[in-house]
PDB file of C-alpha atoms in Angstrom:
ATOM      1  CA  UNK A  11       6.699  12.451  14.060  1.00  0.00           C
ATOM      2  CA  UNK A  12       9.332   9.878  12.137  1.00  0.00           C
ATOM      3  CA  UNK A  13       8.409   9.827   8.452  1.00  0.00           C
ATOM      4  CA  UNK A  14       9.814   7.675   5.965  1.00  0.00           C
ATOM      5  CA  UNK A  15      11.432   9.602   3.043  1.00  0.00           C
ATOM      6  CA  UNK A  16      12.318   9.113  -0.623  1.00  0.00           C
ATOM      7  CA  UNK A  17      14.033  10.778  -3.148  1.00  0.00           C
ATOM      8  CA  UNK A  18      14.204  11.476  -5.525  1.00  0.00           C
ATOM      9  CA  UNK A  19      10.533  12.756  -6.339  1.00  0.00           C
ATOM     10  CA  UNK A  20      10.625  12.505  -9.748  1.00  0.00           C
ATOM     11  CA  UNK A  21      12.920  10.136 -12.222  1.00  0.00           C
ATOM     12  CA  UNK A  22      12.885  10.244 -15.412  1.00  0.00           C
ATOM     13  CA  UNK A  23      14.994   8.268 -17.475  1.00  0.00           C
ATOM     14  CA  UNK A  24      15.187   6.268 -21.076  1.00  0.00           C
ATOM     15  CA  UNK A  25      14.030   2.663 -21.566  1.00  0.00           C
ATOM     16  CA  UNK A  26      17.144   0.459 -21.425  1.00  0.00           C
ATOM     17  CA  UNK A  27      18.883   2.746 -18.562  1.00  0.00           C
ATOM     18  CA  UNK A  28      19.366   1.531 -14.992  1.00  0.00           C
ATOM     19  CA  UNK A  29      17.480   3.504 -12.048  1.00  0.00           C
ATOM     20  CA  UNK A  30      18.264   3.452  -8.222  1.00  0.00           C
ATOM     21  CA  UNK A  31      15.428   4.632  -6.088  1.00  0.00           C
ATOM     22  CA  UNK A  32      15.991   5.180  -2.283  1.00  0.00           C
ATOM     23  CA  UNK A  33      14.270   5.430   1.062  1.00  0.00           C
ATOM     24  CA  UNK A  34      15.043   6.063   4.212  1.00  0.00           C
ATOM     25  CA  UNK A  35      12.981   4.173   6.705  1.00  0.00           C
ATOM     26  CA  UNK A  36      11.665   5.512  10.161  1.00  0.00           C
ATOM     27  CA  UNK A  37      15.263   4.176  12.297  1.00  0.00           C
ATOM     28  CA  UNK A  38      13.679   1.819  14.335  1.00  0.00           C
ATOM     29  CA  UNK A  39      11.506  -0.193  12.260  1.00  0.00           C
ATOM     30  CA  UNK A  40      13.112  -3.367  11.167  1.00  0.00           C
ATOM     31  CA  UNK A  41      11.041  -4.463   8.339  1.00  0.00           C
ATOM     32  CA  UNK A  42      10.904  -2.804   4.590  1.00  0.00           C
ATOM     33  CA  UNK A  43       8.871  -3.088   1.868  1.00  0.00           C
ATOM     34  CA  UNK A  44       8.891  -1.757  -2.001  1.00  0.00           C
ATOM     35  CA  UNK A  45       5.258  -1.042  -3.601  1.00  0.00           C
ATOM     36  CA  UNK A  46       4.332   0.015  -7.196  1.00  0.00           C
ATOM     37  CA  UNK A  47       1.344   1.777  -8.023  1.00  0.00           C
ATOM     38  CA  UNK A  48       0.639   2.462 -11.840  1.00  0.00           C
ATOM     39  CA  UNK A  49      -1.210   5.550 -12.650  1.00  0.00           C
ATOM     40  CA  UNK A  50      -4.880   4.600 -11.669  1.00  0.00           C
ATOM     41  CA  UNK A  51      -4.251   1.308 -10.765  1.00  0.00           C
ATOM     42  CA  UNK A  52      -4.048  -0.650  -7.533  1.00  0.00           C
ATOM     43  CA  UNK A  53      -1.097  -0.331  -5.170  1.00  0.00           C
ATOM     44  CA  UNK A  54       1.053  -3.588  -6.006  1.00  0.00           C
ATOM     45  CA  UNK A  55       3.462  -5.404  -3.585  1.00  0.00           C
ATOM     46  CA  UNK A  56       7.437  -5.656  -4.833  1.00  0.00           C
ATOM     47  CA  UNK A  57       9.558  -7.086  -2.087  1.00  0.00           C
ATOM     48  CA  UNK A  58       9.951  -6.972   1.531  1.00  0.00           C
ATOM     49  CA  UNK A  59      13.316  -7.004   3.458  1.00  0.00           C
ATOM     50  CA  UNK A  60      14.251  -8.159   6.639  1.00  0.00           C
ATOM     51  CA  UNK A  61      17.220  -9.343   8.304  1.00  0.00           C
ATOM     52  CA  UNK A  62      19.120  -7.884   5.243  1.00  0.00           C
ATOM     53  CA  UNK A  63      18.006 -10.223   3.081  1.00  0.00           C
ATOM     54  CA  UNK A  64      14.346 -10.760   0.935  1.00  0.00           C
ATOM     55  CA  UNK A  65      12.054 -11.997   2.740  1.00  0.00           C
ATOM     56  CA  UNK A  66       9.411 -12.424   0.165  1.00  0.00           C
ATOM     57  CA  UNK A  67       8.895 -10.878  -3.216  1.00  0.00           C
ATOM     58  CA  UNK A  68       6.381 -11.105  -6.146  1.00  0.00           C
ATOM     59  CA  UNK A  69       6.366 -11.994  -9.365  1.00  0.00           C
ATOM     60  CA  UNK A  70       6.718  -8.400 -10.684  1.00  0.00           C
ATOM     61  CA  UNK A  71       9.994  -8.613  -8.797  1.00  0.00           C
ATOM     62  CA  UNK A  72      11.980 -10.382 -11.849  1.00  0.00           C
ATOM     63  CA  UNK A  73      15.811 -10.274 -11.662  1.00  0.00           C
ATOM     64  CA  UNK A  74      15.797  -6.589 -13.295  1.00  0.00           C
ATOM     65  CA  UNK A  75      14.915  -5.930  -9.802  1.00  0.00           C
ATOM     66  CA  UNK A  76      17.475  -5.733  -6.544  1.00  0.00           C
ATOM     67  CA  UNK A  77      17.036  -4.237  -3.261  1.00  0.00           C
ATOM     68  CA  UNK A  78      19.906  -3.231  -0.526  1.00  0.00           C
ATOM     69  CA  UNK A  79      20.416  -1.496   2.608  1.00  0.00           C
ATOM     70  CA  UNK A  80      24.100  -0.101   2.199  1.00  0.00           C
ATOM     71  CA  UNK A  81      24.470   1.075   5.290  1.00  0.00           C
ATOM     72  CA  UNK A  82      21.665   1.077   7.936  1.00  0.00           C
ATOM     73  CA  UNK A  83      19.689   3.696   7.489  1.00  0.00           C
ATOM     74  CA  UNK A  84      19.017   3.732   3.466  1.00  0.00           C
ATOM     75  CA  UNK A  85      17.248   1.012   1.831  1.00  0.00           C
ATOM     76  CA  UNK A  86      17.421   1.519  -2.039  1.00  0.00           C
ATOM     77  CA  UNK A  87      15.338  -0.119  -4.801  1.00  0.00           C
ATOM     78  CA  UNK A  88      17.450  -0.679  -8.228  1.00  0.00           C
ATOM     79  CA  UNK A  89      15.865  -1.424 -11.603  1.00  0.00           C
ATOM     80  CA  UNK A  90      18.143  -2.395 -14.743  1.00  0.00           C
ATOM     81  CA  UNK A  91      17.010  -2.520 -18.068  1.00  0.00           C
ATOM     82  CA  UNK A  92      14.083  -0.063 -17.522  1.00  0.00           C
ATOM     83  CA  UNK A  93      11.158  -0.970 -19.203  1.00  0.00           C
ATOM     84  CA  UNK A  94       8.124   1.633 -20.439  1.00  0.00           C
ATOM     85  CA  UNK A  95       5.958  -0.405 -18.462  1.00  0.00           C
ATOM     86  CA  UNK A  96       8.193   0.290 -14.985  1.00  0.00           C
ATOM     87  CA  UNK A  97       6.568   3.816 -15.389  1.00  0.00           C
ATOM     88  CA  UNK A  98       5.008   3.941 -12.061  1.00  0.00           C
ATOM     89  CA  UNK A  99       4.739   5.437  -8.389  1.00  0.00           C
ATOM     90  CA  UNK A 100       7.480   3.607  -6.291  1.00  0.00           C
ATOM     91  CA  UNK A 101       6.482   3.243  -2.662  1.00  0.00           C
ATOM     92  CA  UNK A 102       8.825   2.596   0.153  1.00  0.00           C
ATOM     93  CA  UNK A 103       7.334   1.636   3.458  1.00  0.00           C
ATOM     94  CA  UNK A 104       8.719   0.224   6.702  1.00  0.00           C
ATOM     95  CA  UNK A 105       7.135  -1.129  10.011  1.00  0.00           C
ATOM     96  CA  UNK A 106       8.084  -2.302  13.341  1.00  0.00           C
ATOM     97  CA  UNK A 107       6.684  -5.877  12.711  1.00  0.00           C
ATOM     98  CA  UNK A 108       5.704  -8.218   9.913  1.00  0.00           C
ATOM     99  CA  UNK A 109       3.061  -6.519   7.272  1.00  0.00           C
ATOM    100  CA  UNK A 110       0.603  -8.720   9.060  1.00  0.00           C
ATOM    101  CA  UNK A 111       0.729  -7.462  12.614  1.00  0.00           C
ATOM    102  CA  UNK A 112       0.925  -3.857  12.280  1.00  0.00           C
ATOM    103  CA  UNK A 113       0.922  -0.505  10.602  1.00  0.00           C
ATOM    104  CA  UNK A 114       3.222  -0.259   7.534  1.00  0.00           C
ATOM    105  CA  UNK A 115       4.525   3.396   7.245  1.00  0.00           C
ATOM    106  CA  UNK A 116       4.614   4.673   3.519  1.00  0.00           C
ATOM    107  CA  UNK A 117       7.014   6.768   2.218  1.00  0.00           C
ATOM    108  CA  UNK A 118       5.396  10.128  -0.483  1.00  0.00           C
ATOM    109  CA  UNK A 119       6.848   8.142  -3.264  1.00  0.00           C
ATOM    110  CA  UNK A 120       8.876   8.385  -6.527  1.00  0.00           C
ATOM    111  CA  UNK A 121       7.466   8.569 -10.066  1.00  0.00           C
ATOM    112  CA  UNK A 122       9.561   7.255 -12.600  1.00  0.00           C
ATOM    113  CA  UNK A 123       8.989   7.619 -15.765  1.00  0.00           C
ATOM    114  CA  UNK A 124      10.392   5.665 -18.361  1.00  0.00           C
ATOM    115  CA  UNK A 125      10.758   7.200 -21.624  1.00  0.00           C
TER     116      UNK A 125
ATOM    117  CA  UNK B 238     -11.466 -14.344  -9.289  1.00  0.00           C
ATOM    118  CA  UNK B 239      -9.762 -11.126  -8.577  1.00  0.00           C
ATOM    119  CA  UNK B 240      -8.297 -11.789  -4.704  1.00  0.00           C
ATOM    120  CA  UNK B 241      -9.263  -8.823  -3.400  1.00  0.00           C
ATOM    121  CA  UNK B 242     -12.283  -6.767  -4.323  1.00  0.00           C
ATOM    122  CA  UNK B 243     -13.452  -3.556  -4.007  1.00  0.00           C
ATOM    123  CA  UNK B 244     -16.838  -0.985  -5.693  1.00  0.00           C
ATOM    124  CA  UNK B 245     -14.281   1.416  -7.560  1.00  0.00           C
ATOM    125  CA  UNK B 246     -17.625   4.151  -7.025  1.00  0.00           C
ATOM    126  CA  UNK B 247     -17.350   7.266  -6.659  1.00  0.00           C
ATOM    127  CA  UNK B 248     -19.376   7.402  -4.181  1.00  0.00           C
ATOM    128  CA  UNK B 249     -20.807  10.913  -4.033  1.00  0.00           C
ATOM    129  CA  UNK B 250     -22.474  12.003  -0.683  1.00  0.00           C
ATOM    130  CA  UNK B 251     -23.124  14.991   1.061  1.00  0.00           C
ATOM    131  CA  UNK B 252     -21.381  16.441   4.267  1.00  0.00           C
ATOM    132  CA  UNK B 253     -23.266  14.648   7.381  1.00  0.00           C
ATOM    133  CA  UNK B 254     -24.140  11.649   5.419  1.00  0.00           C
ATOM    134  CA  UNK B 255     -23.337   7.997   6.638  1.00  0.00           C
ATOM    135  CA  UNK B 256     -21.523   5.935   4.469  1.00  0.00           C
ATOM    136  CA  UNK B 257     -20.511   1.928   3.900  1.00  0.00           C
ATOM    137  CA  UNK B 258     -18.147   0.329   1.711  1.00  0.00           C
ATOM    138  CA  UNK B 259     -17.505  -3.704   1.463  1.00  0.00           C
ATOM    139  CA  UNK B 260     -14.610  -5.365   0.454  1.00  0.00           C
ATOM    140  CA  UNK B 261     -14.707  -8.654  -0.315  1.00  0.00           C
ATOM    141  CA  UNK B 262     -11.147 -11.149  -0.486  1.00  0.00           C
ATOM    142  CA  UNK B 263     -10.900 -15.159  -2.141  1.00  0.00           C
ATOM    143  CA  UNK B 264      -8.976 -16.641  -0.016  1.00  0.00           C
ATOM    144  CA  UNK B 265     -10.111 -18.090   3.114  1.00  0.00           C
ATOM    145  CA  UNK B 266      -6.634 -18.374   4.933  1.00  0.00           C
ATOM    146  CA  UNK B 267      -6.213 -14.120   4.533  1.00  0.00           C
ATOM    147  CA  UNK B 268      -5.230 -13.655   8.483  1.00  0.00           C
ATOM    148  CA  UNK B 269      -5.285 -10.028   8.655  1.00  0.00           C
ATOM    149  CA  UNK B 270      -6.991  -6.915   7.479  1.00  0.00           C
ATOM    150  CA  UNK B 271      -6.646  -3.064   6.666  1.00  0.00           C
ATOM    151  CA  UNK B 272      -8.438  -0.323   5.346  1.00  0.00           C
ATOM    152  CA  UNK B 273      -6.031   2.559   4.446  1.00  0.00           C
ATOM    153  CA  UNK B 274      -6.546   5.834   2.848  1.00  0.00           C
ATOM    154  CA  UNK B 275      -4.916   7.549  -0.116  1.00  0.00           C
ATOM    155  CA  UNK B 276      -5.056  11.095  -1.500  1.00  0.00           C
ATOM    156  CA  UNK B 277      -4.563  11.699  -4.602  1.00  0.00           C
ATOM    157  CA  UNK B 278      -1.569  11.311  -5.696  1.00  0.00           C
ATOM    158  CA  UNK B 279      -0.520  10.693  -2.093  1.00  0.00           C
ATOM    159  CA  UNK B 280       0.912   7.562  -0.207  1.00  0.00           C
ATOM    160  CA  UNK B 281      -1.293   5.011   1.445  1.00  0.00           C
ATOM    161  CA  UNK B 282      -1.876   5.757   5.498  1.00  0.00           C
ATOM    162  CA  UNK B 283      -3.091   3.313   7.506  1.00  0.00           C
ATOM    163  CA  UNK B 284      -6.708   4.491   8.561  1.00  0.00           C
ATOM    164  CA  UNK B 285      -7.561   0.829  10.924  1.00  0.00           C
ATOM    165  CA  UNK B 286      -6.703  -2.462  11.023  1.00  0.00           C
ATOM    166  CA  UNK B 287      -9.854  -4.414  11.261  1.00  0.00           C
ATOM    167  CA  UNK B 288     -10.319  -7.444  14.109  1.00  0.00           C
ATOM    168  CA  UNK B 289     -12.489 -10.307  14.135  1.00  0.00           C
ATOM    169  CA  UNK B 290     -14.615  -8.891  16.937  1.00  0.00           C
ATOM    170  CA  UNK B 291     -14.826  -5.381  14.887  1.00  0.00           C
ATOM    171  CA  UNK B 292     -13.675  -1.881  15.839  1.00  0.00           C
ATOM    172  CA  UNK B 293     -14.257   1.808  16.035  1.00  0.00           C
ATOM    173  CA  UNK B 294     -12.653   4.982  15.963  1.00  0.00           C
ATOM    174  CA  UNK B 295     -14.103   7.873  16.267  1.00  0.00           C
ATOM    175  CA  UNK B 296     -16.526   8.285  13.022  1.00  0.00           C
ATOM    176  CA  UNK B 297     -15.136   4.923  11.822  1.00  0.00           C
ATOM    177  CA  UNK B 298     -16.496   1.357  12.134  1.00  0.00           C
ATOM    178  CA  UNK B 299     -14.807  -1.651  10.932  1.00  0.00           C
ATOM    179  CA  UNK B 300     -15.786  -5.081  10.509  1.00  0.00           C
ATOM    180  CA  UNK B 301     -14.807  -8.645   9.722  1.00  0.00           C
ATOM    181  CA  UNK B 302     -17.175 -11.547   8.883  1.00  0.00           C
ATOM    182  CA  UNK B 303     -15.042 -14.285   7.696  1.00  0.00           C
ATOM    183  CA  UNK B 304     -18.034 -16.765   6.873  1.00  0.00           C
ATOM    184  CA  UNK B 305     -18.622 -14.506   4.284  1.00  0.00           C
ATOM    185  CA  UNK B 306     -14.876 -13.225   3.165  1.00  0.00           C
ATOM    186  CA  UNK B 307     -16.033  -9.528   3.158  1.00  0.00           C
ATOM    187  CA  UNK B 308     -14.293  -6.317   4.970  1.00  0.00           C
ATOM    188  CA  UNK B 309     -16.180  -3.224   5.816  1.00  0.00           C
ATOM    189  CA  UNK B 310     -16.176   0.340   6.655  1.00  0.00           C
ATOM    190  CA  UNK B 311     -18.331   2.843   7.635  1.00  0.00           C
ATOM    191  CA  UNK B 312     -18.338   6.343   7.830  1.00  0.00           C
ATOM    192  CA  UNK B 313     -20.395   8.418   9.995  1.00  0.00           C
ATOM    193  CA  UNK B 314     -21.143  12.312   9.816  1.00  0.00           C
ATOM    194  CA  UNK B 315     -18.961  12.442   6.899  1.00  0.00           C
ATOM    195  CA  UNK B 316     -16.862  15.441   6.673  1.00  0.00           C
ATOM    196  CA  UNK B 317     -15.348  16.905   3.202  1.00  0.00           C
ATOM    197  CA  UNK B 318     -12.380  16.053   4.637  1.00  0.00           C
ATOM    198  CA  UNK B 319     -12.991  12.195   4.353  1.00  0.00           C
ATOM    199  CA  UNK B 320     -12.979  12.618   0.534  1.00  0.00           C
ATOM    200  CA  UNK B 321     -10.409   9.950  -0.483  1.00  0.00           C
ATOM    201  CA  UNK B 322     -10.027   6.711  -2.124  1.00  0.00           C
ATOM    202  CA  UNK B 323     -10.491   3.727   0.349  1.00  0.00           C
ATOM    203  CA  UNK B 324      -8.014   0.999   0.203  1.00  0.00           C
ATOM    204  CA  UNK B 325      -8.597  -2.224   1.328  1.00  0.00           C
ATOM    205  CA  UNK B 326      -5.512  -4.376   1.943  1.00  0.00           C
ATOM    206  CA  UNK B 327      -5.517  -7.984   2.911  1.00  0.00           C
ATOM    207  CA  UNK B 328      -2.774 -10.302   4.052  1.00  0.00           C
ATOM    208  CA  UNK B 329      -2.824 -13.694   3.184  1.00  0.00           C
ATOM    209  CA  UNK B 330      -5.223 -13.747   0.487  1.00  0.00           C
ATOM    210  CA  UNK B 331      -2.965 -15.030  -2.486  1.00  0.00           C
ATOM    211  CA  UNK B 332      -1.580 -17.736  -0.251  1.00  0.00           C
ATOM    212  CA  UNK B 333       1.542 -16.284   1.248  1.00  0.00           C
ATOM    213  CA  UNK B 334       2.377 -13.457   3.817  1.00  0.00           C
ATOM    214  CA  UNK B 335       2.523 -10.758   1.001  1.00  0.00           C
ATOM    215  CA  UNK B 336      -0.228  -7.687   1.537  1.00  0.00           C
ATOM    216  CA  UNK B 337      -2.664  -7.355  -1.515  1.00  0.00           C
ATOM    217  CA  UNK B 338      -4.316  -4.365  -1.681  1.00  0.00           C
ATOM    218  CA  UNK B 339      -7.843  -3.773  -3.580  1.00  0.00           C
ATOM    219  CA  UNK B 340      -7.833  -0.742  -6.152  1.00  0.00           C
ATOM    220  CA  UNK B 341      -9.980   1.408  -3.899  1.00  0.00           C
ATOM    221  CA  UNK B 342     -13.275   2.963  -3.229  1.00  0.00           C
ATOM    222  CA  UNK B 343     -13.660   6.350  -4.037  1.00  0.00           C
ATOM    223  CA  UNK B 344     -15.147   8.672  -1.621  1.00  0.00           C
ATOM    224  CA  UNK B 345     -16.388  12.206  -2.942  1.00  0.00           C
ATOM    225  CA  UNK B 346     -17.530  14.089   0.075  1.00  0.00           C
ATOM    226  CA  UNK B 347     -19.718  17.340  -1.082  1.00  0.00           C
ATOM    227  CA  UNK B 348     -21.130  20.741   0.696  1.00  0.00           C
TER     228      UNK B 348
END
């Protein structure tokens, strides 16, 4: 069964530092999406990508925050400027259609934490 | 209000047992509807999307009622397996096509 993947698993890295997270979608799915969940908090939407380009984004997404799919296949999530409040679980997801229509596939995740 | 809403619990029942949970969402434009699943420490997995008229699956019932804004689930013959945190995830509800999901309802299924 396709899976979405990330790596890596575990980041760690000091406040002020730059981070690149990446995902590799399920190959056919057209849509992507970054998610944030903080330790015992609700799952929170980032961006979502389509077309190569954003396609909406929220306000957590602040211009510390890119996104880019360098090559087809990986779709990477970059944070400058790390803050201790990015300390999170990073979520990639991907799905066939728009987040409205259908099932978004999740990726296992990547915790940073920002030290 | 919070846009999406959800009973954190735990809700604590025993193997066999029937249970419901409600979600409710604030904005009446929301145009679709999800209840996913998430292990601890685990990704989110779609469990059903939920239509207007309502659907099942297997042990799983899901329903819409729009006049009143709410989401719901239920679970029959619960299994231990089912213990999990219940997300609810709306699309729509703060007013653009951007999925909010609730924090979850917390399912402890015991022997």
């Amino acid at each position: 069964e396709p899976e979405v993947t990330q790596t890596p698993s575990h980041q760690v890295t000091q406040m002020g530092q730059e981070v690149i997270l990446r995902c590799v979608p399920i190959s056919n799915h057209l849509y992507f999406y970054w998610y944030r969940q903080i330790l015992g908090q609700k799952v929170e939407f980032l961006v979502s990508f389509y077309n190569n380009e954003i396609s909406e984004k929220s306000e957590i997404f602040d211009d510390r925050f890119s996104v880019e799919r360098p090559d087809g296949s990986n779709f990477t999530l970059k944070i400058r400027s790390t803050k201790l409040e990015d300390s999170a679980m990073y979520f990639c997801a991907s799905s066939d259609r728009l987040a409205g229509e259908n099932e978004q596939f999740f990726g296992p995740g990547t915790r940073l934490t920002v030290l | 209000r919070k846009e999406v809403e959800q009973d954190p619990g735990p809700f604590n029942v025993p193997e066999g047992a029937t249970v419901a949970f409600n979600c409710t969402y604030s904005n009446s434009a929301s145009q679709s509807f999800f209840w996913y699943r998430q292990d601890c420490r685990k990704e989110p997995k779609l469990l059903m999307s939920v239509y207007s008229s309502g659907n099942e699956d297997g042990r799983f019932t899901a329903q819409l009622n729009r006049a009143s804004q709410y989401i719901s689930l239920l679970i029959r013959d619960s299994k231990l397996s089912d213990s999990a945190t219940y997300l609810c995830v709306v699309n729509g509800a703060g007013g653009s096509y951007i999925p909010t999901f609730g924090r979850g309802t917390s399912l402890i299924v015991h022997p």
